XYZ file of C-alpha atoms in Angstrom:
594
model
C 9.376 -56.945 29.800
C 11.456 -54.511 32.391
C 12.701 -52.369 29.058
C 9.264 -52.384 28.080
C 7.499 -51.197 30.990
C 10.447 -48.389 31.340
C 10.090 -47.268 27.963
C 6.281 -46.532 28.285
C 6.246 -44.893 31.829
C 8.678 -42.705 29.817
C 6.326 -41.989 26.913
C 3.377 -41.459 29.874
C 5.432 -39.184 31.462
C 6.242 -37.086 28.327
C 2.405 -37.166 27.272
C 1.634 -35.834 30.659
C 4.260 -33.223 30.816
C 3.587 -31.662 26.949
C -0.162 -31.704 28.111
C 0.677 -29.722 31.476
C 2.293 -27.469 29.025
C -0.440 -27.611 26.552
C -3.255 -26.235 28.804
C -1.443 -24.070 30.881
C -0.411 -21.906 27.544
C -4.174 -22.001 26.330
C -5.252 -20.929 30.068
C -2.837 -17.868 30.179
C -3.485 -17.202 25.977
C -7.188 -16.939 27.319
C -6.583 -15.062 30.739
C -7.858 -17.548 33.006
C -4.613 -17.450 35.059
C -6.070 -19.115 38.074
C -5.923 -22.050 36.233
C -2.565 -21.476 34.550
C -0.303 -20.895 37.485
C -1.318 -24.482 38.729
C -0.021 -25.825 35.507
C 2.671 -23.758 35.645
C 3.770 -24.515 39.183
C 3.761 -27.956 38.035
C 6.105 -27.341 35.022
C 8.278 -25.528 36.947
C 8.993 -28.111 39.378
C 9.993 -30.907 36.856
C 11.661 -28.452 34.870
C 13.125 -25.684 36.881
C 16.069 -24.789 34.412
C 13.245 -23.660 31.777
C 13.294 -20.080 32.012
C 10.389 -19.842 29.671
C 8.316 -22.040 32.534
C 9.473 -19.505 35.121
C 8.945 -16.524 33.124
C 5.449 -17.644 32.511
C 4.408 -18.540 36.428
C 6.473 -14.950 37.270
C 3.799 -13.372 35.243
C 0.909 -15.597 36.483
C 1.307 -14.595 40.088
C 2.043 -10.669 39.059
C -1.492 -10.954 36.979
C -3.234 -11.978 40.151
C -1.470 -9.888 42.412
C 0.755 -12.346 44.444
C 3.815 -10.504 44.489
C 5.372 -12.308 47.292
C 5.141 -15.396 45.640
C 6.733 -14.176 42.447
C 9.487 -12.649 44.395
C 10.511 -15.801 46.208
C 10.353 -17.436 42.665
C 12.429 -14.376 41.218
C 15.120 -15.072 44.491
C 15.853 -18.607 44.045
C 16.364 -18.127 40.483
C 19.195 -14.914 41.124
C 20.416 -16.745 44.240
C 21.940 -19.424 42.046
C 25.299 -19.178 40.509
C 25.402 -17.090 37.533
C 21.516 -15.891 37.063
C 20.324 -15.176 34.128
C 20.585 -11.422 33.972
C 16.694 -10.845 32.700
C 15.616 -12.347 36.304
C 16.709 -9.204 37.629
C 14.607 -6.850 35.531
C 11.726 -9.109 36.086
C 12.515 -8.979 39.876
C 12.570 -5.023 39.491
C 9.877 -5.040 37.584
C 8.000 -6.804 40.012
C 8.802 -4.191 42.845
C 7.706 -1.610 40.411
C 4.481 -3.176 40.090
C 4.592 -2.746 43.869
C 5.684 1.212 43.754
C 8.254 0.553 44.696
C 10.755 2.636 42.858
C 13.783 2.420 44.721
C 14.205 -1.268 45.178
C 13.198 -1.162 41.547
C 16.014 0.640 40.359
C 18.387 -1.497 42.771
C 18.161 -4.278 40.397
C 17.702 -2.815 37.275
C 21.402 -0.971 37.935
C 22.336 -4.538 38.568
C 20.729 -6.368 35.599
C 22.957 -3.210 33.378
C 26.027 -4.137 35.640
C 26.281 -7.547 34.478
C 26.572 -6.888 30.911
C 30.254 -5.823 32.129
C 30.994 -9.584 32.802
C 28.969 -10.474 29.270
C 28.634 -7.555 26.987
C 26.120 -10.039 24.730
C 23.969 -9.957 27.670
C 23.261 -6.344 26.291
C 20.837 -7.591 23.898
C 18.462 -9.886 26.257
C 18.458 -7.150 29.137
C 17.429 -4.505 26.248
C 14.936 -6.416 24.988
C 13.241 -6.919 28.331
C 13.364 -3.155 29.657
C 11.798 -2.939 26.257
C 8.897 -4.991 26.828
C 8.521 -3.282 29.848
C 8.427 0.434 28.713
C 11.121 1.066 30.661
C 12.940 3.075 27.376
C 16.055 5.065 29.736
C 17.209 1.615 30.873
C 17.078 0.058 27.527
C 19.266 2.847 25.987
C 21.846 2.696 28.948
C 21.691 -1.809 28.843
C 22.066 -1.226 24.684
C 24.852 1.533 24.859
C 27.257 0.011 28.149
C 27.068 -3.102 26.014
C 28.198 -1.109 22.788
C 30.309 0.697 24.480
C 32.307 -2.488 26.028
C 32.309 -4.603 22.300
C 32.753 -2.520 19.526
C 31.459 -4.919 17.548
C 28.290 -5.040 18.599
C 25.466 -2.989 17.345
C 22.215 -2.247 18.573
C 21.807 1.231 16.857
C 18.283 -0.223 15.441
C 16.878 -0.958 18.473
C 17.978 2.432 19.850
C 16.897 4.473 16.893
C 13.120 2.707 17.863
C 13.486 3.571 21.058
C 14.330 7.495 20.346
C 11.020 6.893 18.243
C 9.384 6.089 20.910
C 10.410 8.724 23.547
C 9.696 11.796 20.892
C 13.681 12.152 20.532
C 13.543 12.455 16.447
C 17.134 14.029 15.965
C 18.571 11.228 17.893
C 16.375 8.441 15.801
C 17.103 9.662 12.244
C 20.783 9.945 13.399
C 20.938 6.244 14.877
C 18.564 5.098 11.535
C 21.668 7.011 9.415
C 24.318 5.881 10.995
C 22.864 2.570 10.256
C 22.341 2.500 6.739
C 25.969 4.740 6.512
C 27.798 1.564 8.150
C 26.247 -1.096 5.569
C 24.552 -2.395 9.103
C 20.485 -1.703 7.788
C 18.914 -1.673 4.114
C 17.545 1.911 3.243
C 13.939 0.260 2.225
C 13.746 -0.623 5.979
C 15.078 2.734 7.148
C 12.684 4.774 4.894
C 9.656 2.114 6.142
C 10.744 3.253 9.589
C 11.136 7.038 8.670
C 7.486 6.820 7.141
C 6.082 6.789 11.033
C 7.478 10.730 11.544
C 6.498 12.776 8.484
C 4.040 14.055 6.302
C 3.158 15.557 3.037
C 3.495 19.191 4.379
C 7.457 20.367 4.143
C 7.333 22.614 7.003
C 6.360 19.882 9.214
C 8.734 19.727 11.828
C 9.906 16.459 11.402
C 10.510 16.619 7.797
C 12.708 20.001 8.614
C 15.023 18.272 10.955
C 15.428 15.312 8.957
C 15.995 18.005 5.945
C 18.309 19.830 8.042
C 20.425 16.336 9.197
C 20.746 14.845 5.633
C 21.680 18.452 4.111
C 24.594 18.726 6.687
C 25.358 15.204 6.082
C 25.825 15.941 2.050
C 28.322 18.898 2.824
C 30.481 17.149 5.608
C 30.291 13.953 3.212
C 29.645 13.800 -0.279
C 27.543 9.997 -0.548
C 25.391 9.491 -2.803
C 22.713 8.193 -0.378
C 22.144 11.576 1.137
C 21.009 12.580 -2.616
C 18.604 9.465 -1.848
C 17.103 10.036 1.160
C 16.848 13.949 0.201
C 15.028 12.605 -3.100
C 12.990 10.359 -1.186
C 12.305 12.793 1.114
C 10.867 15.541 -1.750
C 8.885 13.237 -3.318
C 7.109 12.458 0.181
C 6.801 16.465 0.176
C 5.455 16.351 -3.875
C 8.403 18.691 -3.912
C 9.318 16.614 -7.135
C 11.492 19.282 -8.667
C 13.273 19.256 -6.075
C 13.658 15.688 -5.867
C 14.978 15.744 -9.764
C 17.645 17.949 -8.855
C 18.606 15.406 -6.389
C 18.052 12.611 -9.163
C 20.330 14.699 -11.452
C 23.508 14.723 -8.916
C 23.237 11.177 -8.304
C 23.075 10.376 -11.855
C 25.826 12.722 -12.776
C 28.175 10.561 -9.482
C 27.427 7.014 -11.739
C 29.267 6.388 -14.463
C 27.089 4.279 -16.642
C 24.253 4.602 -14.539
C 20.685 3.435 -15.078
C 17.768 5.769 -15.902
C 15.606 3.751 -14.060
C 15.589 5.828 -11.002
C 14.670 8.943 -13.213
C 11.860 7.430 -14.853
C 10.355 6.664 -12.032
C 10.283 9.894 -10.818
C 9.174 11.167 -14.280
C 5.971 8.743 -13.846
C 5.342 9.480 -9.939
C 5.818 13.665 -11.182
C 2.759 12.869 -14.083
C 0.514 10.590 -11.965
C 0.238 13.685 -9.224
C 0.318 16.103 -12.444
C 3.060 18.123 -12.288
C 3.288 18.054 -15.605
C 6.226 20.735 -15.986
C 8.696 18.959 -13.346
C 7.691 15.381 -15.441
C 8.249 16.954 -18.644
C 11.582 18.346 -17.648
C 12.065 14.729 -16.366
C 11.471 13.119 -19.621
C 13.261 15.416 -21.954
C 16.134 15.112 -19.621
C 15.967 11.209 -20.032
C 15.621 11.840 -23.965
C 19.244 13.910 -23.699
C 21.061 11.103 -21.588
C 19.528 7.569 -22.855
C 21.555 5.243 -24.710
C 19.048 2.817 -24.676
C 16.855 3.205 -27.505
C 13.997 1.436 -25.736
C 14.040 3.775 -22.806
C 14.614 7.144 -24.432
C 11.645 5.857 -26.726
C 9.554 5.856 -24.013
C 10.417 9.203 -22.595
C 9.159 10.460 -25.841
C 6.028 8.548 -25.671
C 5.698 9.857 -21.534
C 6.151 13.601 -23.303
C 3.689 13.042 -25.837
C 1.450 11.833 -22.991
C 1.585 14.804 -21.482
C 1.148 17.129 -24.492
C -2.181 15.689 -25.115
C -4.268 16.665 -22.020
C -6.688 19.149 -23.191
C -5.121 19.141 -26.282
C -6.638 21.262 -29.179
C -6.556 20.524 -33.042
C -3.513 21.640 -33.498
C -1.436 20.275 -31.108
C -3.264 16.789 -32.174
C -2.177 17.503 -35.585
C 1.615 18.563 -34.633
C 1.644 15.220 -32.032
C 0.439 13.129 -35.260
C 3.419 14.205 -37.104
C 5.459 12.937 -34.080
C 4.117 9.662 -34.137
C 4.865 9.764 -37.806
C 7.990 10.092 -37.396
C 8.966 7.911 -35.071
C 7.497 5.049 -36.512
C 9.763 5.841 -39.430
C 12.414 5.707 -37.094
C 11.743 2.102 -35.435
C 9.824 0.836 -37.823
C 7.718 -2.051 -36.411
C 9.741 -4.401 -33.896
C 9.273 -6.293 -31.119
C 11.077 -4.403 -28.570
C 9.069 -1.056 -29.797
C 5.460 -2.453 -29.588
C 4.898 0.428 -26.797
C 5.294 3.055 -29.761
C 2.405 0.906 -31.714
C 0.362 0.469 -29.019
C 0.486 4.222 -28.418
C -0.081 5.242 -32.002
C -3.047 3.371 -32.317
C -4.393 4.790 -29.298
C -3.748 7.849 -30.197
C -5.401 7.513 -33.777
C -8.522 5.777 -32.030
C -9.659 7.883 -29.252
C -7.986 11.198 -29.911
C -8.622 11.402 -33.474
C -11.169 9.042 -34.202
C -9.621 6.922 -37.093
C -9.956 3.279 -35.448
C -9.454 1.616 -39.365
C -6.000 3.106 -39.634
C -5.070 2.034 -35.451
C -6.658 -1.685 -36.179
C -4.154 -2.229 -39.074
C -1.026 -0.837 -36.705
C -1.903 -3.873 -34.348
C -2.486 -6.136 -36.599
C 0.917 -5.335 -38.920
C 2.384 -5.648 -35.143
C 0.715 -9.259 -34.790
C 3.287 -10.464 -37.752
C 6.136 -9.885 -35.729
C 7.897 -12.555 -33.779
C 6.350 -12.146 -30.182
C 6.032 -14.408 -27.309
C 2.765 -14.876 -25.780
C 3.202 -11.713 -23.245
C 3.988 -9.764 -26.336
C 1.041 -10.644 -28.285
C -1.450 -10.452 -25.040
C -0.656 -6.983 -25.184
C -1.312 -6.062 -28.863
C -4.437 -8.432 -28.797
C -5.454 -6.490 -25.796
C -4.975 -3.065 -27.343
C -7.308 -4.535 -30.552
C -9.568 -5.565 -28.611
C -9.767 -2.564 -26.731
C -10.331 -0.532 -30.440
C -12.277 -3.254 -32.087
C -14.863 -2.379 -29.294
C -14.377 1.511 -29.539
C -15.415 0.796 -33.310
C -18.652 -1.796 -32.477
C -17.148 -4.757 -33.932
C -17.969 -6.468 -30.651
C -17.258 -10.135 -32.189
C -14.085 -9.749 -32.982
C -12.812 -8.134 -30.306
C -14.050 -11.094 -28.005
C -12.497 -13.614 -30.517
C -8.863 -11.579 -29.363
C -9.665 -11.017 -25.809
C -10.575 -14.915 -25.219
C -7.506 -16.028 -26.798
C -5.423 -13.925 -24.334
C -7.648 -15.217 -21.320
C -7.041 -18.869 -22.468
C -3.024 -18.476 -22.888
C -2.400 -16.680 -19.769
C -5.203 -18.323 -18.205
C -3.586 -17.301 -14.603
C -1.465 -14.424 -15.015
C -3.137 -10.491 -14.330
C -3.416 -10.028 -18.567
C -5.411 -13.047 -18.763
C -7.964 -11.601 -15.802
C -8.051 -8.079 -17.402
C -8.799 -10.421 -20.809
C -11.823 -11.846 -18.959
C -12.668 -8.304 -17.741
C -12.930 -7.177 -21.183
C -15.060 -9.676 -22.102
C -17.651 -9.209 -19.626
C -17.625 -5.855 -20.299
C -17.908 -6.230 -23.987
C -20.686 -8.335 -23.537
C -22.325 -6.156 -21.422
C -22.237 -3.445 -24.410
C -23.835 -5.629 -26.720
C -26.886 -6.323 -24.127
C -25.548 -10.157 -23.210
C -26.198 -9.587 -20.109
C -26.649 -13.177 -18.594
C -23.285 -13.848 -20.567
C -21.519 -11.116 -18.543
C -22.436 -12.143 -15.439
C -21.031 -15.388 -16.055
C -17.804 -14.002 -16.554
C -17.575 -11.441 -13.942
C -18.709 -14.002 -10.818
C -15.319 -15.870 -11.992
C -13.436 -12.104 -11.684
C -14.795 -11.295 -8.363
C -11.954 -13.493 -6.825
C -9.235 -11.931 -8.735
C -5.567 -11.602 -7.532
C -5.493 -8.062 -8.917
C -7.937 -6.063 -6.502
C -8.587 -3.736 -9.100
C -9.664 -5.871 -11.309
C -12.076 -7.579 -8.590
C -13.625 -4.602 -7.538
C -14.447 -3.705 -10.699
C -15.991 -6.812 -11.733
C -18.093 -6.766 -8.240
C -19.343 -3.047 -9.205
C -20.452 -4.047 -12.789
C -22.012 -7.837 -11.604
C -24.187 -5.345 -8.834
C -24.881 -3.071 -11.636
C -25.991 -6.269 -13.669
C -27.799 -8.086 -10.849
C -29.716 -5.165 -9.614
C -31.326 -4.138 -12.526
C -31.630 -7.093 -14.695
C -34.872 -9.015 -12.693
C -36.231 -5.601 -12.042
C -37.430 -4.841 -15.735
C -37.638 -7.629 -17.489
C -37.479 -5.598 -21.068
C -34.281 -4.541 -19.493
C -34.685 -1.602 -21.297
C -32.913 0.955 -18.495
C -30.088 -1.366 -18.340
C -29.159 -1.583 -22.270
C -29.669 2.447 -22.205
C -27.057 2.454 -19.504
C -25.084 0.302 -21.520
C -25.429 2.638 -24.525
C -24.188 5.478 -22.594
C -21.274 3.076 -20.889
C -20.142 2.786 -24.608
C -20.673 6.420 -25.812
C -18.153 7.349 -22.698
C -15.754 5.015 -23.783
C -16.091 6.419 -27.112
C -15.007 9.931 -25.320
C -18.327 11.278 -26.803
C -18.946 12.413 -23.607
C -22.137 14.785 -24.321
C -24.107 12.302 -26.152
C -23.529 9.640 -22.742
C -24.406 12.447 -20.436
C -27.607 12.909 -22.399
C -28.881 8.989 -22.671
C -27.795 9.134 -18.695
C -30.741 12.324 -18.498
C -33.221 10.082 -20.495
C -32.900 7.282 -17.429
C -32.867 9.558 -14.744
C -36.195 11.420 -16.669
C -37.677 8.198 -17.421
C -36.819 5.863 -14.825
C -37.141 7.483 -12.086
C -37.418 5.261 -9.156
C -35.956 2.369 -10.593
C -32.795 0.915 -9.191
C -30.674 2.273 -11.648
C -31.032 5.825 -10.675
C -28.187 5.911 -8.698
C -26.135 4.067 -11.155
C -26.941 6.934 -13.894
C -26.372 9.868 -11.227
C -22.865 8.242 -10.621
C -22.000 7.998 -13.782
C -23.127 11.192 -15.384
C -20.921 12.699 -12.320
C -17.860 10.858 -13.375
C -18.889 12.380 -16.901
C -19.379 15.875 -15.717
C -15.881 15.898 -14.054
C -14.350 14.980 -17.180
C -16.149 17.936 -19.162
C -15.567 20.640 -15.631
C -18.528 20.719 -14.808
C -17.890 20.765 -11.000
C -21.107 21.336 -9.740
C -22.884 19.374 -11.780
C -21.215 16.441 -10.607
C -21.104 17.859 -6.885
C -25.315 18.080 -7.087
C -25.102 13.812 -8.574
C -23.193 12.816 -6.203
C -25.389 14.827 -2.997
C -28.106 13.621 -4.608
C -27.452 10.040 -4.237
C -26.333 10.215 -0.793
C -29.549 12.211 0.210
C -31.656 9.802 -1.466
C -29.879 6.656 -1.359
C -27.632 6.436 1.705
C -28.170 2.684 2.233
C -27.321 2.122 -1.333
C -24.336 0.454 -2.666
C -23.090 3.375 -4.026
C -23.375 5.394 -1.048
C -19.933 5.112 -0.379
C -18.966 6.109 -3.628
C -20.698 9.073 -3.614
C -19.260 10.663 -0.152
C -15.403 9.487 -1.371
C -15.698 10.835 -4.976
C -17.012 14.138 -3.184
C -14.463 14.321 -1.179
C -12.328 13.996 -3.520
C -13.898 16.873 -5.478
C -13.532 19.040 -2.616
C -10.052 18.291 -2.002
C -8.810 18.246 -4.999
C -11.122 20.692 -7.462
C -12.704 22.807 -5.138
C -10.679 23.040 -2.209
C -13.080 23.119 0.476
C -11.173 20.678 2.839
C -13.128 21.073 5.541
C -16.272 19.282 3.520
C -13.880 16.787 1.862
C -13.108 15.483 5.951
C -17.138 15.638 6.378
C -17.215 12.780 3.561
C -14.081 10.933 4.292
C -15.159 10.545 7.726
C -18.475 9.292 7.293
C -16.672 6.592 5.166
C -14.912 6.036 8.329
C -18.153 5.793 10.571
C -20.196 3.890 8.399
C -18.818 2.188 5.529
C -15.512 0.258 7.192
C -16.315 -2.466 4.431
C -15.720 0.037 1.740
C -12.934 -0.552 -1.464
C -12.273 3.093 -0.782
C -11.718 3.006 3.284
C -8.284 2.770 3.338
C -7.779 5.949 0.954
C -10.363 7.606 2.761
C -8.865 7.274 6.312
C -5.727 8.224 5.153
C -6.799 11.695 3.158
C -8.492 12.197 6.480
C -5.404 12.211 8.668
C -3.738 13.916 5.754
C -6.338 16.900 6.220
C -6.321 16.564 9.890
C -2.393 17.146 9.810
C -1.860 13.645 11.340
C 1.414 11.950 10.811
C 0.777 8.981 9.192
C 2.197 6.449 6.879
């Protein structure tokens, strides 16, 4: 009876205790430290060898202003043999919460002087000037401790700290010093070198980092300088530069992959510097020995030789096609090459028959279920360009229902919303794109969401739906690339159907058209004209980023492109395109961002 009246005075007691320590974290969590520091007082009393307890009261009494108290706390805990070191910082800490600067600095010199007896105490005192802002003591506690045990190394800390205080040569050096000793991965340096520099190469950061890794490459010849200078370029869009860096490191690897290169090549096209990418490619061509990958440097090339391509150069990239499909023939590890071709044949040169049986001779080979997704996906894609709208939902439903929960099977379901949507199902592609609006892929969501709002909008409104299937009509015609005829079916709603909801749809999508056929100010009146008239639309926030963009980009005004970016900022914070938007902002504004 004894044991069992022991044992549950000691289960009371433990209750009691983890609820003391229950509500005096939730009291200090939510400020109310009147009521924490009697819990804590408490705590500390059973406990007094939990720093963590002590730590907590200190900071308690230094919230309300009892200083006294928390020094008397602070004293018993130093007074006692061997004190933890971080009492003393919080002890000068305490005085400096006071003003009192000199008997401050009395015990931060002695908190540093300890990590003589224990150079491991380096780290804990560090980390506490740290937390406290106070940056020169955290460099001297991190550096004495270095200095004592080699083997310690606190160089990442430091380089933060040198972050911190403005000091960049002193940060990149302690970052490079890292990553030169093995001691840090370069991701994580480059995620921390992201904080300091820009696009613009004469930013002064980006020249002293220049200047560091450049002397680094002639005192000693590493490869990773020729990675961080490459990574630096590309930052810049200096992306010849950044090949020339490529180049040497390739040259320094026996055997090494392309993979690096490619990259580049496709980073150099997506920004369209189409000479640097080309010179990428071709360069790729002249060093693969991988048939797949110098195959697709040829396809990258012939990429790029078709924007604003004229009837010749169609013709002359036709014979290239040509001829490498007599070279690799159809396989399964060259399905990019038929994918391409039948593109190509489809919407550059208008001969969907011929591209429809390239896929489906590439259906007869021996594919897994990835592999045929993708040539089912490209039919699909054609069978729709051509109006055979049933069978290209026969091949995008089977890729939805074997990769029911991968990306392909989500762009599968896209496809068939959309298709439906062409052929005037409306009700049908609604179903399918409320499924899609909780996509993984956020592309693929938000795209779903603007085409259901399109749907939804307009679909009760008229119940003819006749301005929705015209839309849908000229939807198709742009997809066809018959640009004009879409822009004109886009006039006949905004003629028409003037006041209906649709309006702004049309004026946003005749924009989008217009860009595509250069006609800059066409598109620049749309899109004004829908945030004039419709600024509590959905599509307001469309309008003022895709004019900013313009700006930016096409008509360099970048003092209007910041007008629209930053009313994106103001009053659309919910927007898909606020996190581009605040960031080509601070670009323009010369910010240093990430």
């Amino acid at each position: 009876m004894k044991a069992l009246l022991v044992l549950f005075l000691i289960c009371f007691s433990f209750t009691a205790f983890a609820q003391d320590d229950f509500l005096a974290k939730r009291y200090f969590e939510d400020g109310d430290f009147e009521k924490a520091v009697v819990f804590y007082e408490k705590l500390v009393e059973k406990e007094p060898r939990r720093t963590d307890f002590t730590e907590s009261l200190v900071a308690c009494y230094q919230q309300l202003e009892r200083y006294v108290d928390a020094e008397q706390l602070l004293l018993l805990q130093i007074e006692k043999g061997r004190p933890n070191p971080i009492f003393l910082v919080e002890l000068g800490y305490n005085y400096t919460l006071q003003q009192m600067p000199d008997k401050a600095n009395t015990y931060y010199y002695q908190a540093i002087g300890m990590i003589e007896e224990n150079p491991n105490y380096g780290y804990g005192i560090g980390f506490r000037f740290q937390k406290y802002a106070l940056l020169d003591y955290a460099l001297k506690a991190y550096d004495k401790a270095m200095n004592l045990n080699p083997s310690l190394d606190y160089n990442f800390q430091m380089a933060r700290i040198y972050g911190e205080q403005g000091n960049i040569d002193k940060m990149y050096e302690s970052y490079l010093t890292l990553i030169g000793n093995g001691k840090s991965s370069l991701s994580n340096v480059l995620r921390n070198f992201d904080d300091f520099i820009t696009e613009d190469a004469e930013y002064v950061n980006n020249i002293k980092l220049k200047t560091i890794l450049l002397k680094k490459a002639q005192k000693e010849p590493n490869i990773l300088w020729n990675q961080l200078l490459s990574w630096l370029f590309v930052q810049q869009k200096q992306y010849n530069s950044a090949f020339r860096q490529e180049k040497a490191i390739f040259k320094r690897q026996n055997g090494a992959s392309l993979h690096r290169l490619e990259n580049l090549g496709n980073v150099s096209l997506e920004n369209a510097d189409l000479e640097t990418a080309t010179s990428i490619f071709k360069y790729i061509v002249e060093n693969a020995t991988n048939n797949v990958t110098q195959l697709n440097a040829k396809l990258n090339i012939i990429d790029i030789e078709l924007i604003d391509a004229d009837a010749n150069q169609l013709n002359a990239v036709q014979k290239k096609y040509e001829q490498l499909t007599l070279e690799h023939g159809y396989k399964s590890q060259t399905l990019q090459l038929q994918i391409a071709y039948a593109n190509f044949l489809t919407f550059k040169r208008d001969q969907p028959e011929d591209a429809i049986e390239v896929l489906k001779n590439s259906l007869e080979l021996p594919l897994n279920d990835r592999g045929k997704a993708f040539v089912k996906l490209a039919l699909g894609d054609i069978l729709v360009y051509d109006k055979k709208f049933n069978e290209a939902l026969i091949y995008f439903s089977q890729i939805q229902r074997s990769l029911k929960n991968d990306v392909l099977g989500q762009n599968a379901r896209y496809k068939v919303a959309q298709t439906s949507f062409y052929k005037g199902d409306f009700d049908w592609a609604l179903t399918q794109l409320k499924v899609l609006r909780s996509s993984t892929s956020q592309l693929i969501a938000n795209d779903a969401m603007q085409l259901s709002l399109l749907i939804s909008d307009n679909i009760l409104e008229d119940s003819t739906q006749t301005a929705l299937k015209k839309y849908a009509r000229a939807d198709l015609l742009a997809y066809q690339n018959k640009t004009k005829e879409a822009i004109n079916i886009l006039n006949d709603i905004l003629e028409n159907h003037k006041g209906e909801k649709i309006e702004d749809e049309a004026l946003l999508k005749q924009g989008e058209l217009h860009i595509q056929l250069k006609n800059f100010e066409a598109a620049r009146f749309n899109y004004q004209k829908i945030i004039e008239f419709y600024a509590s639309g959905i599509l307001a926030d469309d309008a003022h980023f895709r004019l900013a963009e313009l700006y930016r980009k096409t008509l360099n005004v970048p003092e209007k492109a910041m007008t629209h970016y930053e009313k994106i900022l103001y009053h659309y914070q919910d927007s898909y395109y606020f996190p581009q938007a605040r960031k080509n902002f601070r670009l323009l504004r010369g910010d240093a961002i990430n």
